[in-house]
């Protein structure tokens, strides 16, 4: 292990002043010494965060060479001048390009030459940045030019008008996810006078290309309004199309792939409601499909089945793991929905994509993702002519479809990856049932997936569950005994952390470490019951599952507690804070990214961003004493105790609107004041970033290199001699 910086060169850790505030809630007096750190614009707060950054830099100065080496490794393995596989939409093939030395990419397109040929053109891989990758290449957006002069830059979305002449795109140059939409005339390369500010994400064109629909938020950062903007008019004249007044619900909008319907989706964590605007009957305005019923979740798409226009309804009316049904394109009652794929508790249906000749169903079973194809025929009474899975051979993998904008396309664009296989793009031709590999992300330096082994493990829990673990390491790394392992977890919102490939992760694996994902309850990997088993009053199961996975890795000889490092971000940062309190002896280090560690304080304040919409995930501790007691029992900030914690690295962003910087700032202050023993706790705050961290690929590589160097140090692999 690399030596620590000498004590005389390391400043004392910052000590946050105690400024107690108290609140009575459900008969208990809560005293909070560090709530004053919430004042983002206070000179004292900024000075404290800067002092923490200086301390973190000093405490990790001995890792500077390792950080540089990891950055160089990521860079050396990445094909910096690269192109994506073109995607066909209407009369063009669209693709992205990246260039060596540039933080951001550019988007381009070329015309479709043969309307009957769905084979994507092969761009030249060795062309210079100032040369077209394909004949007739047209530059759409250069993100480097848009980002010039800004410390932070994010593209919220971009959409070409149906006639192909106009490009609506949105940008955020602060990190607070408040975007500005502009419209570029692709024929003249001139910006129109339209400028729409305060937008959440991007904008959606209407079918005729003369109007844009967009979403804005309320003061609590809840998406609550859908607006219609007519080109050539000021934003002040925009029409409010839909306003969601229930504070638990948020809204979004988009067009169906068939282009016929504009959908406005309104939903909470547990309930859905869709409105639709029929482009063939616009005079009817927005119509509700199925009025909201508490606990009923559904999504909607338009399909043509046996020559009849129908809505596809993916819903939980008949079971928790969802059923796929059809319904008329009108207001309906759930009891009238006709099943296409009946509910099956062993198969969680997650999404469906409708095309003219087939449907693609996204589902999962036994913790693995699957793609299911339903071929369509001409009989309205029996529109499904075949139903099958697209098969893959690996033990652990992730598959999904995307980049399929054409309703009449006969192919399905698939994405496939595993922990050893880089992201791969396939086209599946439904007519011939042929699966064609179009591209596998190159990893330079002689990378070979066969040099790595990946496995699916199952960790037993005290309540009888089996928690899946996906793990990867270099082949043969365990021959000499236990190895260091980085164990990642999330476990919230039914989000599944499926196996994925990472170039940066190779800097761990090639030094002899393993990487594992604990698929804990609260996520969606094992179906809806897996999510329900790790939310609300069952939240403790998320933490117990992660601890069970850590113990399983130790007990089965994969690793030792001293060389096991845990990592999680956002809601996964809450997981990190909880396991630090509940099982500190199991870990040699913990990395908590933008961590939701002051969850109880946040959920007790309905004025904070997203709090009310989160009640269905965590509960409402202000109104419900049982929820309060449950959260009081696990919230990391509330439960810091006088024990010897493992080394902790907390990373956050000053402009994060989802998990405020104050949560890790308060947590670190309390850990320093309460913990005994090492008190090796670091706080690192990006002063110009949002929830996703810094922007730009080189900046993000430096950011990840910092974390990985700290992790390797905890594992005892920071010394070059350990390679």
XYZ file of C-alpha atoms in Angstrom:
723
model
C 0.000 0.000 0.000
C 1.178 3.490 -0.770
C 2.290 5.364 2.362
C -0.008 7.976 3.829
C 1.048 11.578 3.525
C 3.239 12.523 6.468
C 1.207 13.959 9.389
C 2.988 17.295 9.485
C 1.943 17.991 5.881
C -1.726 17.114 6.366
C -3.950 19.817 7.880
C -6.371 19.020 10.632
C -9.789 17.932 9.411
C -12.282 20.792 9.213
C -14.522 21.051 12.240
C -18.014 22.334 11.553
C -19.305 24.599 14.288
C -22.239 23.249 16.286
C -25.257 25.535 15.909
C -28.107 23.493 17.407
C -31.658 23.743 16.117
C -34.530 21.753 17.616
C -37.892 20.522 16.433
C -40.658 18.613 18.168
C -42.089 15.803 16.062
C -44.334 12.963 17.259
C -43.365 13.580 20.866
C -39.625 13.536 20.186
C -37.251 16.480 20.282
C -34.869 16.391 17.322
C -31.676 18.364 17.774
C -29.607 19.094 14.696
C -26.186 20.686 15.161
C -25.381 21.182 11.485
C -28.555 22.303 9.709
C -26.890 25.696 9.190
C -24.847 24.115 6.405
C -27.992 24.276 4.255
C -27.413 27.997 3.572
C -25.794 27.527 0.166
C -25.004 31.211 -0.352
C -23.517 31.721 3.106
C -19.843 32.662 3.167
C -19.391 30.343 6.158
C -20.851 27.395 4.229
C -18.776 28.010 1.105
C -15.655 28.413 3.226
C -16.408 25.141 5.019
C -16.886 23.228 1.759
C -13.686 24.676 0.340
C -11.844 23.711 3.538
C -13.193 20.178 3.177
C -11.976 20.051 -0.427
C -8.528 21.264 0.617
C -8.375 18.671 3.389
C -9.450 15.891 1.007
C -6.828 16.939 -1.502
C -4.127 16.958 1.173
C -5.192 13.589 2.601
C -5.099 12.022 -0.857
C -2.004 13.790 -2.178
C -0.052 10.535 -2.009
C -2.444 9.143 -4.641
C -1.738 11.825 -7.248
C 0.494 9.580 -9.352
C -2.026 6.734 -9.156
C -4.846 9.051 -10.203
C -2.802 10.176 -13.186
C -1.996 6.577 -14.066
C -5.682 5.548 -13.934
C -6.694 8.507 -16.083
C -4.017 7.552 -18.602
C -5.269 3.959 -18.576
C -8.860 5.008 -19.263
C -7.682 7.299 -22.035
C -5.392 4.677 -23.561
C -8.191 2.092 -23.664
C -10.716 4.461 -25.243
C -11.016 5.056 -28.958
C -11.300 8.817 -28.652
C -12.090 9.554 -32.278
C -15.117 7.366 -32.834
C -18.566 7.044 -34.397
C -21.847 5.510 -33.345
C -23.881 3.112 -35.472
C -26.250 5.180 -37.662
C -29.949 5.051 -36.766
C -32.582 5.528 -39.453
C -35.381 8.017 -38.886
C -37.595 9.067 -41.769
C -35.303 10.075 -44.628
C -31.981 10.206 -42.783
C -29.387 8.102 -41.002
C -28.384 9.806 -37.725
C -25.124 9.188 -35.848
C -22.707 10.742 -33.383
C -18.976 11.449 -33.643
C -16.323 12.050 -30.993
C -12.813 13.403 -31.485
C -9.547 13.034 -29.630
C -8.965 15.980 -27.331
C -12.608 17.105 -27.340
C -14.762 16.903 -24.193
C -18.025 16.518 -26.103
C -19.265 14.990 -29.328
C -21.112 16.138 -32.417
C -24.280 14.808 -34.042
C -24.582 14.270 -37.788
C -26.838 12.803 -40.446
C -26.799 11.662 -44.070
C -29.758 11.047 -46.416
C -31.161 7.556 -46.895
C -30.261 6.477 -50.443
C -32.336 3.300 -50.727
C -35.660 3.344 -48.835
C -35.822 -0.477 -48.926
C -32.353 -0.979 -47.420
C -32.330 -1.060 -43.605
C -28.653 -1.944 -43.327
C -26.929 1.021 -41.679
C -24.121 2.605 -43.719
C -20.583 1.996 -42.502
C -18.843 5.303 -41.700
C -15.123 5.636 -42.323
C -13.345 4.992 -39.018
C -10.089 6.742 -39.880
C -11.340 10.035 -41.281
C -9.962 13.300 -39.937
C -12.182 15.500 -37.723
C -12.656 17.980 -40.572
C -13.612 15.219 -43.020
C -17.077 13.653 -43.432
C -17.435 10.122 -42.099
C -20.043 9.404 -44.783
C -20.753 11.043 -48.149
C -23.207 13.903 -47.778
C -22.603 14.282 -44.033
C -24.501 17.158 -42.428
C -23.455 18.527 -39.034
C -26.404 18.971 -36.688
C -24.936 20.026 -33.337
C -21.373 20.557 -32.144
C -21.607 20.266 -28.376
C -18.055 21.545 -27.936
C -19.069 24.849 -29.503
C -22.198 25.040 -27.355
C -20.168 24.301 -24.198
C -17.477 26.880 -24.907
C -17.019 29.305 -22.018
C -18.979 27.199 -19.525
C -17.595 25.178 -16.604
C -20.581 22.835 -16.911
C -22.597 21.772 -19.945
C -25.415 19.299 -20.473
C -27.590 18.602 -23.504
C -31.086 17.956 -22.235
C -32.411 16.619 -25.507
C -32.638 17.236 -29.235
C -35.429 16.527 -31.694
C -35.671 17.051 -35.449
C -39.002 18.281 -36.790
C -41.046 15.761 -38.812
C -40.117 17.479 -42.082
C -36.410 17.275 -41.169
C -35.797 21.029 -41.439
C -35.689 22.216 -37.814
C -33.784 21.002 -34.753
C -35.041 21.782 -31.246
C -32.379 21.282 -28.597
C -32.021 22.170 -24.906
C -28.956 23.020 -22.820
C -28.054 23.473 -19.147
C -24.823 25.330 -18.339
C -25.209 25.375 -14.533
C -26.023 21.830 -13.453
C -29.432 22.502 -11.914
C -31.324 20.672 -14.714
C -33.183 23.806 -15.777
C -32.809 23.769 -19.546
C -33.243 26.362 -22.275
C -34.745 25.227 -25.595
C -33.631 26.784 -28.873
C -34.553 25.984 -32.480
C -31.986 25.709 -35.268
C -32.958 25.936 -38.935
C -30.872 23.171 -40.492
C -31.223 24.672 -43.974
C -29.674 28.036 -43.071
C -27.809 27.104 -39.823
C -29.506 30.086 -38.198
C -31.238 30.089 -34.816
C -34.890 31.061 -34.851
C -36.037 33.713 -32.420
C -37.756 31.116 -30.242
C -36.151 30.615 -26.822
C -37.916 28.678 -24.048
C -36.350 28.767 -20.577
C -36.946 26.818 -17.380
C -37.648 23.555 -19.213
C -37.235 20.104 -17.704
C -35.317 18.068 -20.302
C -36.139 18.625 -23.966
C -39.155 19.349 -26.157
C -41.512 17.297 -28.357
C -42.673 18.331 -31.832
C -46.273 18.013 -32.884
C -46.909 15.929 -36.002
C -46.991 18.970 -38.289
C -43.771 20.526 -36.950
C -45.207 23.939 -36.129
C -45.508 23.501 -32.368
C -43.408 22.254 -29.470
C -44.610 20.683 -26.232
C -42.478 20.962 -23.108
C -42.536 20.443 -19.340
C -41.815 22.832 -16.476
C -41.530 22.324 -12.730
C -42.972 23.930 -9.638
C -40.943 25.378 -6.758
C -40.485 21.894 -5.278
C -38.840 20.726 -8.515
C -41.857 18.606 -9.464
C -42.703 18.350 -13.160
C -46.238 19.714 -13.029
C -47.096 21.576 -16.257
C -47.159 20.777 -19.991
C -47.035 23.758 -22.350
C -47.565 24.246 -26.079
C -45.304 26.693 -27.903
C -46.091 27.893 -31.419
C -43.001 28.750 -33.439
C -42.486 32.469 -33.925
C -44.292 33.514 -30.757
C -42.828 34.559 -27.376
C -42.778 32.111 -24.458
C -45.172 34.402 -22.572
C -47.863 33.456 -25.131
C -47.422 29.714 -24.646
C -50.567 27.747 -23.846
C -50.841 25.687 -20.673
C -52.008 22.304 -21.933
C -52.038 20.305 -18.706
C -51.476 21.131 -15.031
C -51.025 18.362 -12.482
C -52.161 19.721 -9.125
C -51.671 16.605 -6.988
C -48.282 17.119 -5.336
C -47.528 13.380 -5.411
C -47.737 13.275 -9.222
C -45.423 14.467 -11.983
C -46.004 14.760 -15.731
C -44.240 14.178 -19.040
C -45.123 14.174 -22.715
C -44.111 12.520 -25.986
C -45.372 11.264 -29.345
C -46.142 7.641 -30.128
C -43.840 5.940 -32.638
C -46.769 5.864 -35.068
C -46.885 9.694 -34.889
C -50.659 9.677 -34.473
C -50.944 10.428 -30.748
C -49.381 12.917 -28.384
C -49.332 11.384 -24.910
C -49.366 13.233 -21.599
C -48.413 10.860 -18.782
C -49.147 11.770 -15.183
C -47.955 9.491 -12.420
C -46.912 8.998 -8.837
C -44.799 6.137 -7.507
C -47.911 3.940 -7.368
C -50.535 5.368 -9.730
C -50.747 6.345 -13.428
C -53.023 8.370 -15.649
C -52.638 9.028 -19.391
C -54.217 11.661 -21.601
C -53.953 11.512 -25.390
C -54.311 14.004 -28.232
C -55.313 12.404 -31.530
C -53.636 14.154 -34.468
C -56.497 12.926 -36.666
C -59.106 14.486 -34.376
C -57.356 17.462 -32.734
C -60.668 19.209 -32.125
C -61.381 16.709 -29.325
C -58.423 18.034 -27.349
C -56.744 16.002 -24.615
C -58.772 12.939 -23.657
C -58.230 10.816 -20.577
C -57.648 7.117 -21.274
C -58.298 5.565 -17.858
C -58.884 7.923 -14.908
C -56.463 7.440 -12.052
C -57.261 4.845 -9.438
C -54.959 4.613 -6.454
C -52.536 1.736 -6.968
C -53.318 1.232 -10.671
C -50.225 1.676 -12.837
C -50.264 1.549 -16.598
C -48.429 2.791 -19.691
C -49.839 3.382 -23.148
C -48.694 2.972 -26.761
C -50.452 2.925 -30.120
C -50.462 -0.179 -32.311
C -52.296 -1.419 -35.385
C -53.477 -4.973 -34.700
C -55.148 -6.890 -37.489
C -55.788 -3.632 -39.311
C -57.434 -1.968 -36.290
C -56.084 0.951 -34.276
C -55.632 -0.141 -30.672
C -53.903 1.058 -27.554
C -51.406 -1.312 -25.923
C -51.833 -1.132 -22.155
C -49.084 -2.450 -19.883
C -50.755 -2.553 -16.470
C -50.873 -4.068 -12.985
C -54.677 -4.341 -12.764
C -54.520 -8.155 -12.776
C -51.201 -8.681 -11.004
C -48.147 -6.996 -9.537
C -45.770 -8.049 -12.341
C -47.950 -6.498 -15.052
C -49.972 -7.736 -17.982
C -49.996 -6.582 -21.615
C -53.486 -5.846 -22.908
C -55.258 -4.044 -25.739
C -58.013 -1.458 -25.604
C -59.877 0.887 -27.954
C -58.333 4.300 -28.660
C -60.831 5.932 -26.338
C -61.620 6.345 -22.655
C -61.944 2.870 -21.138
C -62.428 0.928 -17.954
C -59.640 -1.470 -16.846
C -62.085 -4.382 -16.708
C -62.543 -4.027 -20.482
C -58.864 -4.441 -21.333
C -58.196 -7.613 -23.348
C -54.973 -9.488 -22.434
C -52.286 -10.193 -25.015
C -49.767 -11.486 -22.452
C -51.419 -12.521 -19.211
C -49.891 -11.794 -15.830
C -47.167 -14.228 -14.750
C -45.576 -13.806 -11.316
C -42.327 -15.323 -12.655
C -41.961 -12.735 -15.431
C -41.938 -8.981 -14.821
C -43.156 -7.118 -17.912
C -41.420 -3.717 -17.981
C -42.124 -2.045 -21.325
C -43.486 -2.579 -24.824
C -42.593 -0.988 -28.170
C -45.110 -1.071 -31.007
C -44.142 -1.364 -34.679
C -46.257 -1.935 -37.775
C -45.323 -5.611 -38.059
C -44.293 -6.629 -34.555
C -44.202 -5.750 -30.870
C -41.093 -5.824 -28.671
C -41.628 -6.567 -24.985
C -38.981 -5.751 -22.379
C -39.175 -8.215 -19.509
C -37.063 -9.877 -16.828
C -37.022 -13.270 -15.169
C -34.728 -14.685 -12.469
C -32.900 -11.381 -12.319
C -31.987 -11.258 -16.029
C -33.305 -8.973 -18.759
C -35.032 -10.467 -21.795
C -36.401 -9.216 -25.114
C -39.556 -10.829 -26.432
C -40.840 -10.441 -29.998
C -44.526 -10.753 -30.885
C -45.015 -10.955 -34.645
C -48.261 -9.463 -35.976
C -50.677 -10.793 -38.569
C -53.843 -9.587 -40.298
C -56.508 -11.318 -38.189
C -58.100 -8.885 -35.691
C -59.294 -11.819 -33.572
C -55.791 -13.355 -33.364
C -53.267 -10.642 -34.270
C -50.226 -12.424 -32.742
C -48.744 -14.982 -35.137
C -45.641 -15.845 -33.093
C -44.185 -15.111 -29.655
C -40.530 -15.828 -28.738
C -37.394 -14.586 -26.953
C -34.222 -13.280 -28.582
C -31.698 -15.707 -27.083
C -28.158 -15.124 -25.753
C -25.687 -17.623 -24.280
C -23.842 -15.846 -21.448
C -24.602 -16.598 -17.781
C -24.847 -12.921 -16.825
C -25.779 -10.189 -19.307
C -28.016 -7.207 -20.009
C -30.081 -6.747 -23.171
C -32.455 -3.996 -24.244
C -33.729 -2.276 -27.354
C -33.303 1.357 -28.315
C -32.749 3.630 -31.292
C -35.853 2.324 -33.057
C -37.754 5.453 -34.133
C -39.380 4.062 -37.301
C -42.876 2.594 -36.960
C -42.544 0.639 -40.213
C -38.982 -0.608 -39.733
C -38.568 -4.391 -40.041
C -35.535 -4.492 -37.737
C -35.040 -4.037 -34.007
C -31.914 -2.264 -32.792
C -30.606 -4.072 -29.673
C -28.029 -3.164 -27.070
C -26.163 -5.979 -25.315
C -23.449 -6.032 -22.678
C -22.071 -7.979 -19.770
C -19.464 -7.211 -17.132
C -16.774 -8.561 -19.472
C -18.279 -7.857 -22.900
C -18.223 -4.203 -24.015
C -21.449 -2.527 -25.108
C -22.563 -4.147 -28.343
C -25.077 -3.002 -30.956
C -27.104 -5.561 -32.896
C -29.847 -5.421 -35.494
C -32.453 -8.154 -35.267
C -34.327 -8.658 -38.537
C -37.833 -9.851 -37.680
C -38.393 -11.086 -41.249
C -35.418 -13.466 -41.277
C -34.846 -13.770 -37.496
C -31.190 -13.014 -38.042
C -29.182 -11.248 -35.340
C -26.350 -9.148 -36.784
C -23.588 -7.610 -34.675
C -23.098 -4.098 -36.013
C -20.533 -2.842 -33.537
C -18.852 -3.670 -30.257
C -17.342 -0.719 -28.446
C -13.598 -1.063 -29.035
C -11.318 -1.345 -26.021
C -7.759 -0.581 -27.050
C -4.626 -2.231 -25.757
C -5.414 -5.823 -26.671
C -8.488 -6.274 -24.492
C -9.978 -9.766 -24.623
C -13.242 -10.633 -22.772
C -11.944 -14.191 -22.392
C -9.344 -12.888 -19.921
C -12.152 -12.230 -17.428
C -14.673 -14.427 -15.675
C -18.127 -13.380 -14.520
C -20.557 -15.232 -12.307
C -23.995 -15.055 -10.735
C -23.894 -15.761 -6.993
C -26.812 -15.988 -4.551
C -26.502 -14.663 -0.998
C -28.873 -16.070 1.648
C -30.621 -13.634 3.982
C -31.947 -14.166 7.496
C -35.559 -14.008 6.254
C -35.007 -16.750 3.673
C -34.460 -14.764 0.481
C -31.663 -15.364 -2.011
C -30.089 -12.090 -3.200
C -28.417 -12.231 -6.628
C -24.849 -10.946 -6.968
C -23.161 -10.324 -10.316
C -19.365 -10.468 -10.068
C -16.414 -10.176 -12.444
C -12.643 -10.524 -12.057
C -9.627 -11.475 -14.124
C -9.635 -15.148 -14.961
C -7.684 -17.025 -12.321
C -7.408 -14.051 -9.961
C -8.791 -16.144 -7.071
C -6.326 -18.995 -7.506
C -4.104 -17.631 -4.721
C -6.979 -16.936 -2.329
C -9.339 -14.047 -1.504
C -9.095 -10.913 -3.635
C -10.097 -7.297 -3.007
C -13.667 -6.613 -4.152
C -15.644 -3.444 -4.853
C -19.303 -4.146 -4.008
C -21.815 -1.766 -5.592
C -25.452 -1.326 -4.565
C -28.502 0.862 -5.113
C -31.853 -0.655 -4.127
C -34.608 1.932 -4.666
C -37.362 3.070 -7.060
C -37.559 -0.390 -8.663
C -34.418 0.602 -10.593
C -32.430 -2.438 -11.667
C -28.639 -2.198 -11.650
C -28.068 -4.772 -14.342
C -24.607 -6.077 -15.316
C -22.693 -3.590 -17.456
C -19.231 -3.045 -18.874
C -16.923 -0.218 -17.821
C -13.568 0.763 -19.292
C -12.629 2.562 -16.068
C -13.351 -0.601 -14.070
C -10.501 -2.389 -15.860
C -8.086 -0.335 -13.758
C -9.456 -2.263 -10.770
C -9.697 -5.679 -12.387
C -6.241 -5.600 -13.931
C -4.723 -4.868 -10.521
C -6.265 -8.039 -9.148
C -9.560 -6.774 -7.698
C -13.089 -7.962 -8.393
C -16.225 -5.928 -8.980
C -19.657 -7.054 -7.802
C -23.204 -5.718 -7.925
C -25.530 -6.599 -5.057
C -29.033 -6.761 -6.550
C -30.754 -5.881 -3.288
C -34.436 -5.446 -2.547
C -35.811 -2.042 -3.382
C -34.569 -2.541 -6.938
C -36.545 -4.317 -9.635
C -34.209 -7.145 -10.575
C -36.475 -9.906 -9.242
C -39.868 -8.429 -10.082
C -42.309 -6.137 -8.317
C -42.179 -8.060 -5.037
C -38.432 -7.311 -4.906
C -39.208 -3.616 -5.067
C -42.059 -3.780 -2.567
C -39.822 -5.740 -0.219
C -37.333 -2.860 0.007
C -39.444 0.305 0.221
C -41.546 2.172 2.783
C -41.715 0.204 6.057
C -39.656 -2.618 4.470
C -36.648 -0.399 3.709
C -34.412 -2.184 6.204
C -34.398 -5.179 3.841
C -32.305 -3.154 1.376
C -29.567 -2.684 3.961
C -29.816 -6.229 5.333
C -29.532 -7.642 1.790
C -26.379 -5.656 1.091
C -24.842 -6.786 4.364
C -25.816 -10.379 3.502
C -24.062 -10.037 0.136
C -20.928 -8.698 1.811
C -20.922 -11.562 4.294
C -21.489 -14.090 1.525
C -18.478 -12.791 -0.408
C -16.378 -13.134 2.741
C -17.712 -16.510 3.849
C -17.313 -18.086 0.404
C -13.704 -16.959 0.151
C -14.048 -14.251 -2.460
C -12.630 -11.521 -0.234
C -11.950 -10.335 3.318
C -13.538 -7.445 5.231
C -10.268 -5.510 5.179
C -10.218 -5.601 1.359
C -13.946 -5.230 0.681
C -14.972 -1.704 -0.360
C -18.626 -0.674 -0.734
C -19.925 1.952 -3.159
C -23.307 3.497 -3.939
C -24.711 6.806 -5.158
C -27.861 8.856 -4.564
C -30.347 6.407 -2.995
C -27.408 4.004 -3.093
C -25.586 6.580 -0.964
C -28.333 6.162 1.630
C -27.534 2.442 1.476
C -23.867 3.207 2.092
C -24.639 5.380 5.115
C -26.924 2.742 6.595
C -24.480 -0.164 6.228
C -21.709 2.028 7.642
C -23.784 2.345 10.811
C -25.059 -1.229 10.897
C -22.012 -3.273 9.829
C -18.870 -1.085 9.841
C -16.669 -4.090 10.584
C -17.513 -5.681 7.210
C -15.860 -3.046 5.042
C -12.388 -1.686 4.480
C -13.796 1.475 2.890
C -17.039 3.075 1.729
C -17.654 5.472 -1.186
C -20.924 7.416 -1.023
C -21.748 9.474 -4.115
C -24.296 12.318 -3.899
C -25.675 10.367 -0.916
C -29.233 10.660 0.413
C -27.942 10.320 3.976
C -30.111 12.936 5.711
C -33.274 11.284 4.483
C -35.427 11.957 7.536
C -34.782 15.715 7.555
C -35.542 15.887 3.838
C -38.747 13.883 4.085
C -39.928 16.039 7.002
C -39.752 19.165 4.833
C -42.440 19.229 2.128
C -40.986 22.451 0.689
C -37.765 20.760 -0.424
C -37.389 19.557 -4.018
C -39.092 16.213 -4.719
C -40.112 15.497 -1.096
C -43.869 15.131 -1.634
C -43.460 12.987 -4.746
C -41.202 10.712 -2.685
C -43.845 9.876 -0.075
C -44.832 6.718 -1.978
C -41.215 5.520 -1.856
C -40.254 6.323 1.724
C -43.511 7.280 3.438
C -44.564 10.566 5.037
C -42.778 10.827 8.402
C -44.380 14.168 9.182
C -47.922 12.775 9.207
C -47.334 9.123 10.115
C -45.603 8.267 13.438
C -44.900 4.716 12.222
C -43.090 5.992 9.147
C -41.222 8.475 11.301
C -40.071 5.734 13.679
C -39.020 3.522 10.758
C -36.973 6.229 9.071
C -35.603 7.358 12.422
C -34.332 3.811 12.831
C -32.316 3.648 9.611
C -31.566 7.196 8.376
C -27.745 7.410 8.309
C -27.394 10.932 9.729
C -29.716 10.119 12.628
C -27.850 6.944 13.565
C -24.193 7.966 13.574
C -22.698 6.410 16.706
C -19.435 6.401 18.637
C -17.794 3.527 16.790
C -14.749 3.021 14.592
C -16.089 3.523 11.083
C -14.200 2.317 8.037
C -12.620 5.047 5.896
C -15.366 6.956 4.062
C -15.227 9.092 0.917
C -18.348 11.205 0.372
C -18.666 12.930 -3.017
C -21.285 15.542 -3.877
C -22.090 18.477 -6.163
C -22.945 21.997 -5.094
C -25.695 22.482 -7.694
C -27.386 19.095 -7.270
C -31.171 19.595 -7.187
C -31.986 15.966 -6.363
C -29.808 15.233 -3.340
C -28.668 18.541 -1.883
C -24.984 18.922 -1.038
C -25.971 19.666 2.564
C -26.802 16.014 3.253
C -23.253 14.628 2.925
C -21.847 17.854 4.408
C -23.885 17.386 7.598
C -23.187 13.637 7.669
C -19.429 14.096 7.445
C -19.514 16.785 10.147
C -21.424 14.473 12.477
C -19.179 11.494 11.716
C -16.123 13.552 12.595
C -17.689 14.739 15.858
C -19.087 11.351 16.933
C -16.972 8.504 15.567
C -14.045 7.062 17.480
C -10.788 5.570 16.247
C -9.528 6.597 12.819
C -12.238 9.096 11.852
C -10.914 8.816 8.322
C -13.776 10.646 6.636
C -13.414 12.792 3.520
C -15.852 15.117 1.764
C -15.310 16.140 -1.844
C -17.652 18.720 -3.385
C -17.730 19.568 -7.075
C -18.414 23.301 -7.049
C -19.665 23.409 -10.690
C -21.711 20.264 -11.188
C -25.114 18.673 -10.687
C -26.516 15.305 -9.631
C -24.636 13.438 -12.344
C -21.296 15.006 -11.443
C -18.985 16.939 -13.723
C -19.615 17.310 -17.456
C -17.250 16.422 -20.289
C -15.653 13.029 -20.777
C -12.110 14.000 -19.741
C -13.400 15.720 -16.613
C -15.494 12.660 -15.801
C -12.453 10.402 -16.308
C -10.439 12.523 -13.875
C -13.371 12.381 -11.471
C -13.591 8.599 -11.643
C -9.814 8.235 -11.403
C -9.944 10.110 -8.098
C -12.490 7.670 -6.663
C -10.769 4.578 -8.026
C -7.393 5.625 -6.628
C -8.955 6.020 -3.184
C -10.650 2.616 -3.538
C -7.405 0.918 -4.591
C -5.661 2.498 -1.614
C -8.264 0.985 0.699
C -7.776 -2.392 -0.984
C -4.014 -2.312 -0.562
C -3.468 -2.032 -4.318
C -2.273 1.557 -4.562
C 1.393 0.621 -4.683
C 2.569 0.109 -8.298
C 4.418 -2.958 -7.050
C 1.028 -4.577 -6.395
C 0.073 -4.560 -10.085
